[in-house]
Coordinates of C-alpha atoms and ligand atoms in Angstrom, one line a residue:
Chain C
M2 CA 0.0 0.0 0.0
T3 CA 1.4 3.4 -0.9
S4 CA 2.2 5.7 2.0
N5 CA -0.4 8.3 1.1
F6 CA -3.3 6.0 0.4
T7 CA -6.5 7.8 1.0
I8 CA -10.0 6.5 1.4
P9 CA -12.1 7.5 -1.6
K10 CA -15.7 8.6 -1.2
F11 CA -17.8 5.6 -2.4
R12 CA -21.2 4.2 -2.2
L13 CA -21.9 0.5 -2.2
P14 CA -24.6 -0.7 -4.7
G15 CA -28.2 -0.7 -3.5
F16 CA -28.5 -4.5 -3.3
V17 CA -25.9 -4.6 -0.5
A18 CA -28.2 -2.5 1.7
A19 CA -31.2 -4.7 0.8
L20 CA -29.2 -7.7 1.8
G21 CA -27.8 -6.1 4.9
Q22 CA -31.2 -5.3 6.2
K23 CA -32.1 -9.0 6.1
L24 CA -29.1 -10.0 8.2
P25 CA -29.4 -10.1 12.0
Q26 CA -28.3 -6.7 13.3
W27 CA -26.6 -7.8 16.5
P28 CA -23.1 -8.6 15.2
H29 CA -22.5 -4.9 14.4
A30 CA -23.6 -3.8 17.9
V31 CA -21.4 -6.4 19.5
T32 CA -18.3 -5.5 17.5
L33 CA -18.8 -1.8 18.1
T34 CA -19.2 -2.2 21.8
L35 CA -16.3 -4.5 22.1
G36 CA -14.1 -1.9 20.4
L37 CA -15.4 0.9 22.6
N38 CA -14.9 -1.1 25.7
A39 CA -11.3 -1.9 24.6
A40 CA -10.7 1.9 24.3
L41 CA -12.2 2.3 27.7
K42 CA -9.9 -0.3 29.2
M43 CA -6.9 1.4 27.7
G44 CA -8.0 4.6 29.5
L45 CA -8.3 6.4 26.1
L46 CA -11.7 7.9 26.9
P47 CA -11.7 10.7 29.4
E48 CA -13.6 9.8 32.5
G49 CA -15.0 13.3 33.1
D50 CA -16.8 13.3 29.8
L51 CA -18.0 9.7 30.0
A52 CA -20.5 10.5 32.8
A53 CA -22.5 12.4 30.2
L54 CA -23.1 9.2 28.3
D55 CA -24.7 7.3 31.2
D56 CA -27.8 5.5 30.2
K57 CA -28.0 7.2 26.8
L58 CA -29.1 5.2 23.8
F59 CA -27.0 5.5 20.7
R60 CA -27.7 4.3 17.1
V61 CA -25.2 4.0 14.3
R62 CA -26.7 3.4 10.9
V63 CA -24.7 2.5 7.7
H64 CA -26.8 3.5 4.7
D65 CA -25.1 1.5 2.0
T66 CA -24.7 -1.8 4.0
G67 CA -28.1 -1.5 5.6
G68 CA -26.4 -2.2 8.9
E69 CA -27.5 -0.7 12.2
A70 CA -26.2 -0.9 15.7
S71 CA -27.7 0.3 18.9
F72 CA -25.9 0.5 22.2
T73 CA -25.8 2.2 25.5
Y74 CA -23.3 3.1 28.2
R75 CA -24.1 1.8 31.7
G76 CA -22.1 0.9 34.8
G77 CA -18.8 1.9 33.1
L78 CA -19.3 -0.3 30.0
F79 CA -20.7 0.0 26.6
R80 CA -23.4 -2.6 26.0
P81 CA -25.2 -3.6 22.8
V82 CA -29.0 -3.0 22.8
F83 CA -30.6 -5.6 20.5
R84 CA -34.2 -4.4 20.5
P85 CA -34.3 -0.7 21.3
Q86 CA -37.6 0.2 22.9
R87 CA -37.4 3.9 22.2
E88 CA -35.8 6.5 19.9
P89 CA -32.1 6.8 20.4
D90 CA -30.8 9.9 22.2
L91 CA -28.2 10.2 19.5
A92 CA -28.2 8.7 16.1
F93 CA -25.6 8.8 13.3
A94 CA -26.3 7.8 9.7
A95 CA -23.8 7.8 6.8
N96 CA -22.4 5.6 4.1
L97 CA -19.6 3.2 5.0
S98 CA -16.9 5.4 3.3
A99 CA -17.8 8.4 5.5
Y100 CA -17.3 6.3 8.7
L101 CA -14.0 5.0 7.4
Q102 CA -12.8 8.5 6.6
L103 CA -13.8 9.6 10.1
L104 CA -12.0 6.7 11.8
A105 CA -8.8 7.3 9.8
R106 CA -9.0 11.0 10.7
Q107 CA -9.0 11.8 7.1
E108 CA -12.1 13.9 7.2
D109 CA -13.5 16.1 9.9
P110 CA -17.1 15.3 11.1
D111 CA -18.1 19.0 10.5
T112 CA -16.9 18.7 6.9
L113 CA -19.0 15.6 6.4
F114 CA -21.9 17.2 8.1
F115 CA -21.8 20.4 6.1
S116 CA -21.7 18.3 2.9
R117 CA -24.6 16.3 4.2
E118 CA -22.7 13.0 4.1
L119 CA -23.0 12.5 7.8
E120 CA -26.4 12.8 9.5
I121 CA -26.5 13.4 13.2
T122 CA -29.9 13.5 14.9
G123 CA -31.1 13.7 18.5
D124 CA -29.4 15.4 21.4
T125 CA -27.0 17.8 19.8
E126 CA -25.0 18.5 23.0
L127 CA -24.5 14.7 23.4
G128 CA -23.3 14.6 19.8
L129 CA -20.8 17.3 20.4
I130 CA -19.5 15.5 23.6
V131 CA -19.0 12.3 21.6
K132 CA -17.4 14.0 18.7
N133 CA -15.0 16.0 20.9
M134 CA -14.2 12.9 23.0
L135 CA -13.3 10.9 19.9
D136 CA -11.2 13.8 18.5
A137 CA -9.3 14.0 21.8
V138 CA -8.3 10.3 21.8
E139 CA -4.7 9.7 21.2
W140 CA -4.8 6.3 19.5
P141 CA -1.6 4.5 20.6
Q142 CA -1.0 1.3 18.6
L143 CA -4.2 1.7 16.7
R144 CA -2.5 3.7 13.9
L145 CA -4.6 2.7 11.0
P146 CA -2.6 1.2 8.3
L147 CA -5.0 2.9 5.8
R148 CA -3.2 6.1 6.2
G149 CA 0.6 6.5 6.1
H150 CA 1.0 10.2 6.6
Chain Q
M13 CA 9.5 40.9 0.6
P14 CA 8.8 41.4 4.3
A15 CA 9.2 38.5 6.7
L16 CA 6.8 35.7 6.3
P17 CA 3.9 35.9 8.8
D18 CA 3.6 33.3 11.5
L19 CA 0.9 30.7 10.8
V20 CA -1.2 30.4 13.9
C21 CA -3.5 27.3 14.0
P22 CA -6.3 26.2 16.3
A23 CA -6.1 23.3 18.7
G24 CA -9.2 22.0 20.5
S25 CA -7.5 18.9 21.7
L26 CA -4.0 17.4 22.0
P27 CA -4.3 15.4 18.7
A28 CA -5.3 18.7 17.0
L29 CA -2.3 20.5 18.5
K30 CA 0.1 17.8 17.3
A31 CA -1.6 17.9 13.9
A32 CA -0.9 21.7 13.7
V33 CA 2.7 21.4 14.8
D34 CA 3.4 18.4 12.5
N35 CA 1.9 20.2 9.5
G36 CA 3.8 23.4 9.8
A37 CA 2.1 25.8 12.2
D38 CA 4.5 28.3 13.7
A39 CA 2.2 28.7 16.7
V40 CA -1.0 27.0 18.1
Y41 CA -3.7 28.6 20.1
L42 CA -5.8 26.8 22.6
G43 CA -8.0 27.3 25.7
Y44 CA -8.8 25.8 29.1
K45 CA -11.8 23.6 29.6
N46 CA -14.0 26.3 31.0
D47 CA -15.8 29.5 30.2
T48 CA -12.6 31.6 30.2
N49 CA -12.4 30.9 26.5
A50 CA -14.8 31.6 23.6
R51 CA -15.0 28.0 22.5
N52 CA -16.3 26.5 25.7
F53 CA -17.9 23.4 24.1
A54 CA -18.4 20.1 25.9
G55 CA -15.4 17.8 25.6
L56 CA -13.3 20.4 23.9
N57 CA -10.1 22.1 25.1
F58 CA -7.3 21.4 27.6
D59 CA -7.0 20.6 31.3
P60 CA -3.7 21.4 33.0
K61 CA -2.2 18.0 32.2
T62 CA -3.0 17.9 28.5
M63 CA -1.9 21.5 28.2
A64 CA 1.5 20.6 29.8
D65 CA 1.8 17.8 27.3
G66 CA 0.9 20.1 24.4
I67 CA 3.3 22.8 25.5
R68 CA 6.1 20.3 25.7
Y69 CA 5.3 18.9 22.3
A70 CA 5.2 22.3 20.6
H71 CA 8.3 23.6 22.3
A72 CA 10.3 20.6 21.5
K73 CA 9.7 21.4 17.9
G74 CA 10.4 25.1 18.3
R75 CA 6.7 26.3 18.0
E76 CA 4.8 28.7 20.2
V77 CA 1.8 28.1 22.3
L78 CA -0.7 30.9 22.7
L79 CA -3.5 30.6 25.3
A80 CA -6.8 32.3 24.7
I81 CA -8.6 33.7 27.8
N82 CA -10.8 35.7 25.6
T83 CA -14.2 36.0 27.3
F84 CA -15.2 38.7 29.7
P85 CA -15.1 37.9 33.5
Q86 CA -18.7 37.6 34.8
A87 CA -19.8 39.6 37.8
G88 CA -18.7 38.0 41.1
R89 CA -16.4 35.6 39.4
V90 CA -13.5 37.8 38.3
A91 CA -11.1 35.6 40.4
D92 CA -11.8 32.6 38.1
W93 CA -10.4 34.6 35.1
Q94 CA -7.4 35.9 37.1
R95 CA -6.6 32.4 38.2
A96 CA -6.7 31.2 34.6
V97 CA -4.1 33.9 33.8
D98 CA -1.9 32.9 36.7
A99 CA -2.1 29.2 35.7
A100 CA -1.2 30.1 32.1
V101 CA 1.9 31.9 33.3
D102 CA 2.9 29.0 35.5
Q103 CA 2.5 26.6 32.7
G104 CA 4.8 28.6 30.5
V105 CA 2.7 29.5 27.5
D106 CA 4.4 31.9 25.1
A107 CA 1.6 34.4 25.1
I108 CA -1.8 34.9 26.6
I109 CA -4.6 36.2 24.3
L110 CA -6.9 38.5 26.3
A111 CA -9.9 40.6 25.5
D112 CA -11.0 42.3 28.7
V113 CA -9.1 45.5 29.7
G114 CA -9.5 44.7 33.4
L115 CA -7.8 41.3 32.9
L116 CA -5.1 42.9 30.7
D117 CA -4.4 45.3 33.5
Y118 CA -4.3 42.4 36.0
A119 CA -1.9 40.4 33.8
R120 CA 0.3 43.4 33.2
N121 CA 0.7 44.2 36.8
R122 CA 0.9 40.7 38.2
H123 CA 3.1 39.2 35.5
P124 CA 5.0 42.1 33.8
Q125 CA 7.2 39.6 31.9
Q126 CA 4.4 37.7 30.3
R127 CA 3.8 38.4 26.6
L128 CA 0.2 39.6 26.0
H129 CA -1.9 39.6 22.8
L130 CA -5.1 41.5 22.4
S131 CA -7.8 39.1 21.3
V132 CA -10.1 39.6 18.4
Q133 CA -12.9 39.7 21.0
G134 CA -11.3 42.9 22.3
S135 CA -12.7 44.5 19.1
A136 CA -9.8 46.9 18.5
T137 CA -10.2 48.0 14.8
S138 CA -8.2 51.3 15.0
Y139 CA -4.5 52.0 15.6
E140 CA -5.6 54.4 18.4
A141 CA -7.3 51.5 20.3
I142 CA -4.3 49.3 19.7
N143 CA -1.7 51.9 20.7
F144 CA -3.7 52.5 23.9
C145 CA -3.5 48.9 24.8
Q146 CA 0.2 48.9 24.1
R147 CA 0.8 52.0 26.3
E148 CA -1.4 50.8 29.1
F149 CA -0.9 47.0 29.1
G150 CA 2.2 46.5 27.0
I151 CA 0.5 44.3 24.4
R152 CA 2.8 42.9 21.8
R153 CA 0.3 41.8 19.3
A154 CA -3.3 42.5 18.3
V155 CA -5.7 40.3 16.4
L156 CA -7.8 42.3 14.1
P157 CA -11.6 41.7 13.8
R158 CA -12.7 40.4 10.4
V159 CA -14.4 43.7 9.5
L160 CA -11.5 45.7 7.9
T161 CA -10.6 46.0 4.3
L162 CA -7.0 45.3 3.3
A163 CA -6.3 49.0 2.9
Q164 CA -7.6 49.6 6.5
V165 CA -5.4 46.8 7.8
E166 CA -2.5 48.4 6.1
N167 CA -3.3 51.8 7.7
V168 CA -3.3 50.2 11.1
I169 CA 0.0 48.5 10.5
R170 CA 1.6 51.8 9.4
N171 CA 0.6 53.5 12.5
T172 CA 1.6 51.1 15.3
T173 CA 4.6 49.1 16.4
V174 CA 2.3 46.4 17.8
E175 CA 2.4 43.2 15.7
I176 CA -0.8 42.7 13.7
E177 CA -2.5 39.3 13.3
V178 CA -5.3 38.7 10.9
F179 CA -7.6 35.9 10.1
G180 CA -6.7 33.8 7.0
F181 CA -9.1 31.0 7.0
G182 CA -12.2 29.7 8.7
S183 CA -15.9 30.1 9.4
L184 CA -17.0 33.7 9.6
C185 CA -18.3 35.2 12.8
V186 CA -19.7 38.4 11.2
M187 CA -19.6 42.0 12.2
N188 CA -19.5 43.0 15.8
E189 CA -16.9 40.6 17.0
G190 CA -16.7 40.6 20.7
R191 CA -20.0 42.4 21.0
C192 CA -22.5 40.0 19.3
W193 CA -25.5 39.1 21.3
L194 CA -27.6 37.4 18.6
S195 CA -27.2 34.1 20.3
S196 CA -28.6 35.5 23.6
Y197 CA -31.6 36.7 21.6
A198 CA -32.7 33.2 21.0
C199 CA -31.4 31.3 24.0
G200 CA -30.1 33.8 26.6
E201 CA -26.5 32.7 26.2
S202 CA -23.7 34.3 24.1
P203 CA -19.9 34.0 23.5
N204 CA -19.1 36.7 26.0
T205 CA -21.4 35.3 28.8
V206 CA -20.9 31.6 28.6
G207 CA -18.0 31.2 26.2
A208 CA -20.1 29.7 23.3
C209 CA -22.2 31.0 20.5
S210 CA -25.4 28.9 20.1
P211 CA -24.6 26.3 22.8
A212 CA -25.4 22.8 21.7
K213 CA -28.0 22.1 24.3
Y214 CA -30.3 24.6 22.5
V215 CA -29.6 23.2 19.0
K216 CA -31.9 20.8 17.3
W217 CA -31.4 19.2 13.9
D218 CA -34.7 17.9 12.7
K219 CA -34.6 15.4 9.8
K220 CA -37.8 15.7 7.8
P221 CA -38.5 14.0 4.5
G222 CA -36.6 15.9 1.9
A223 CA -35.2 18.5 4.3
M224 CA -33.4 19.1 7.5
E225 CA -34.5 21.9 9.9
T226 CA -32.2 23.7 12.4
R227 CA -33.6 25.2 15.5
L228 CA -32.0 27.2 18.2
N229 CA -34.1 27.1 21.4
G230 CA -37.1 26.4 19.2
V231 CA -36.4 29.3 16.8
L232 CA -36.2 28.0 13.2
I233 CA -32.9 29.1 11.8
D234 CA -32.7 27.3 8.5
R235 CA -34.1 24.5 6.4
F236 CA -31.8 22.6 4.1
G237 CA -32.9 20.6 1.1
D238 CA -31.3 17.1 0.9
D239 CA -28.7 18.3 -1.6
E240 CA -28.0 21.7 0.0
P241 CA -24.8 22.2 2.1
A242 CA -25.4 22.8 5.8
G243 CA -23.9 25.4 8.1
Y244 CA -23.5 26.1 11.8
P245 CA -26.7 26.7 13.7
T246 CA -26.0 30.4 14.5
L247 CA -28.5 33.2 14.0
C248 CA -26.1 35.2 11.8
K249 CA -26.2 32.4 9.3
G250 CA -29.9 31.7 9.3
R251 CA -32.3 32.3 6.5
F252 CA -34.9 34.9 7.4
E253 CA -38.0 36.3 5.8
V254 CA -37.4 39.9 5.1
Q255 CA -40.0 41.9 3.3
G256 CA -41.6 38.8 1.8
E257 CA -38.3 37.2 0.7
T258 CA -36.5 34.4 2.5
Y259 CA -32.7 34.5 2.3
Y260 CA -29.5 34.7 4.2
A261 CA -30.2 38.2 5.5
L262 CA -27.1 38.6 7.6
E263 CA -24.4 36.3 6.3
E264 CA -24.1 33.3 3.9
P265 CA -22.7 30.1 5.5
T266 CA -19.3 30.5 4.0
S267 CA -15.7 30.4 5.1
L268 CA -13.1 33.1 4.8
N269 CA -10.2 32.2 2.6
V270 CA -7.3 34.6 1.8
L271 CA -5.2 32.5 -0.4
S272 CA -5.8 34.7 -3.4
I273 CA -4.6 37.9 -1.6
L274 CA -1.8 36.2 0.4
P275 CA 1.0 38.2 -1.3
D276 CA -0.8 41.5 -0.4
I277 CA -1.2 40.4 3.2
V278 CA 2.5 39.7 3.4
K279 CA 3.5 42.8 1.6
I280 CA 1.7 45.2 4.0
G281 CA 3.6 43.6 6.9
V282 CA 1.1 41.4 8.7
S283 CA 2.9 39.5 11.5
A284 CA 0.7 36.5 11.8
I285 CA -2.1 34.7 10.0
K286 CA -4.7 33.0 12.1
V287 CA -6.8 29.9 11.2
E288 CA -10.2 29.7 12.9
G289 CA -11.6 26.4 14.2
R290 CA -10.8 25.2 17.7
Q291 CA -14.1 23.3 17.5
R292 CA -13.0 21.3 14.5
S293 CA -11.2 17.9 14.4
P294 CA -7.6 17.0 14.0
A295 CA -8.4 16.1 10.3
Y296 CA -9.4 19.7 9.6
V297 CA -6.4 21.1 11.4
T298 CA -4.1 18.9 9.3
Q299 CA -5.8 19.9 6.0
V300 CA -5.9 23.6 6.6
T301 CA -2.4 23.9 8.2
R302 CA -0.8 21.9 5.5
T303 CA -2.4 23.9 2.8
L304 CA -1.6 27.3 4.2
R305 CA 1.9 26.2 5.0
A306 CA 2.4 25.2 1.4
A307 CA 1.0 28.5 0.2
L308 CA 3.2 30.6 2.5
D309 CA 6.3 28.5 1.5
S310 CA 5.6 28.9 -2.1
L311 CA 5.3 32.6 -1.7
A312 CA 8.6 32.7 0.2
A313 CA 10.3 30.7 -2.6
G314 CA 8.6 32.2 -5.6
G315 CA 7.8 35.8 -4.6
E316 CA 6.3 37.3 -7.8
R317 CA 5.4 34.0 -9.3
Y318 CA 3.0 33.0 -6.6
H319 CA -0.2 31.6 -7.8
V320 CA -3.0 29.8 -6.0
K321 CA -2.9 26.1 -6.8
P322 CA -6.3 24.5 -7.6
A323 CA -5.4 21.7 -5.2
W324 CA -5.1 24.1 -2.3
Q325 CA -8.5 25.7 -3.1
A326 CA -10.1 22.3 -3.4
E327 CA -8.7 21.2 -0.1
L328 CA -9.9 24.3 1.7
A329 CA -13.3 24.4 -0.1
K330 CA -14.0 20.9 1.1
V331 CA -13.7 21.8 4.8
S332 CA -15.5 25.1 4.4
E333 CA -18.8 25.7 6.0
G334 CA -21.4 25.8 3.3
S335 CA -18.6 24.6 1.1
Q336 CA -18.1 28.1 -0.1
A337 CA -15.3 30.6 0.3
T338 CA -15.1 34.4 0.5
L339 CA -12.6 37.2 1.0
G340 CA -14.9 38.6 3.6
A341 CA -14.4 42.3 4.4
Y342 CA -10.8 42.4 2.9
N343 CA -12.1 43.3 -0.5
R344 CA -15.5 44.9 0.5
P345 CA -16.1 48.2 -1.3
W346 CA -17.9 49.7 1.6
R347 CA -16.5 50.4 5.0
Ligands
LIG6 S1 -24.3 34.8 16.1 FE1 -22.7 34.8 14.4 S2 -21.7 36.7 14.5 FE2 -22.8 36.4 16.5 S3 -21.2 35.4 17.8 FE3 -22.4 33.8 16.9 S4 -21.2 33.2 15.1 FE4 -20.5 35.3 15.7

C-alpha cells in the first residue's frame, strides 16, 4: 500500500443494503461495543466526559450496507442493545466510506456534516461531547494502516 | 519581501495540537476547559495536564503556544479569570490572548514579563485603540476583527509598532466581534457570557422527509434541502423572511479564505495569520495547516510568481462551512 493512500468517497450498490437489512443486526452492535470497551480499558476515553453518556441510547446506521447498531453506556461499560424500545438519544447515519474516513482521521465530522454526508440527529450536545471525545483520543498502537502520513 | 507571517493554528485537543505542529504551524492557540475561552464546548479544550503535554510537544519542535482567555469575566467571578491567567503563566505559555481590559491590567501588573496579545474579541479596529493597549498594558500583538478592508489593515500597521495578526481561513463570525448578542436573543447565552455561541444544548437538527431543519431554542434558523450544504446553527447564518423574501439576510454560511490575496497580506507587513476552528477535528487542522503552509512557503520561494494552486483551493473548499469561500471584508467596497 502506498504511503499516502486515502479512502475515496464511495457508495456500495443498492443490493448490498437490501441484503444487509435481512441479516441479523446484533453482530454490528457487539463488534462496536467490544471496540469501545477496549478503548475504555486502555484509558483512552476521558472519565470526566463519560459521565455524560450514562444510560444514553446510541444508534449508528450505515446507509449503504443496511447495517445498524444500537448500544448504551451503563455501569462503566458500553453494552449492545438488540431491540431498542425507544428512539435513540443520539443517532448517526452515513455511508460506509464516510465512517472509514472519520475513523482514519481523514475527514472532519463537521466537513461531512456540512456536505450532508453524515447525518446526526437527536441530542446535539451529546453529539458534540461524543465527537470531541473521539477527537481528543490519542490512538496509541491503533495507527490505522489505511493512512501512512 | 517582508518576513513571512507566522501561521497560527487552532487546537481544541491534544491530537489537533500535534496535527498543527506536525503540518507546519508556527504557533498553536488553545484554551482551558471552562468559560474563560470563547470555544467552551463540551469535551473540547485542555486541562492542565493535556496542556502541559501540548506545550512540551510544541516547544520541543520550536513552535509557540498561545493561550486564549478571551471571554469577559462575569460579575462576582473575576477571580476565576485571574486564576486562569496565573495558571497560564505558571505553565509557561508563550503568550496569553486577552480581550478584557480589566484582565489585561491584572496580567500586566501581576506578571509584567508575560507576553500579552489583544484578542479579536477585544474588538480593536483602529490603531488608536491598539496603541492605547500597548501603552497601558504592553500588548505585543493585536488580532484584528474580520471587518476591515485590506487598505484599512495596512493603515493600522503603518501607525503602530504592535504586531498585527489577521484571520486567514475559517468560518465567519460576522460584524461586531466581541459584541455580538444574537445568540442571547434566541437562547439567553452568548460567547461573552458563557463562552459559546449557540450552545449545543439549544440546537436541534430535525430530519424531515426531503429536508433538515435547524432550530436554536425552538427558533427556526434554516431549512436545508437534501442536496444543499449545511452550516453552523448560528442566528447570523440563518435564512430569514425579510419583506416577503426568505434568504441569508445577515451572512451566507461560508468560510473566509485569503489564499488569493496572500501576497498582499504579506506585503503590507502582517505578522501572523490565524486559522479559525478550535471546535474542529484534527483532520481539519491537518488539512488547513498543510495547505496554508504550502501557500506561504511557495510565496517565500517564488515571490512574484506566486499563484494559488487549484489543489489548495479544493482542499480548503472541502472543509468550508457551506462549502463556499469568500474574501470577507478584505475586499469589500464599503466600510
Ligand atoms: S451569532 Fe454569528 S456573529 Fe454572532 S457570535 Fe455567533 S457566530 Fe459570531
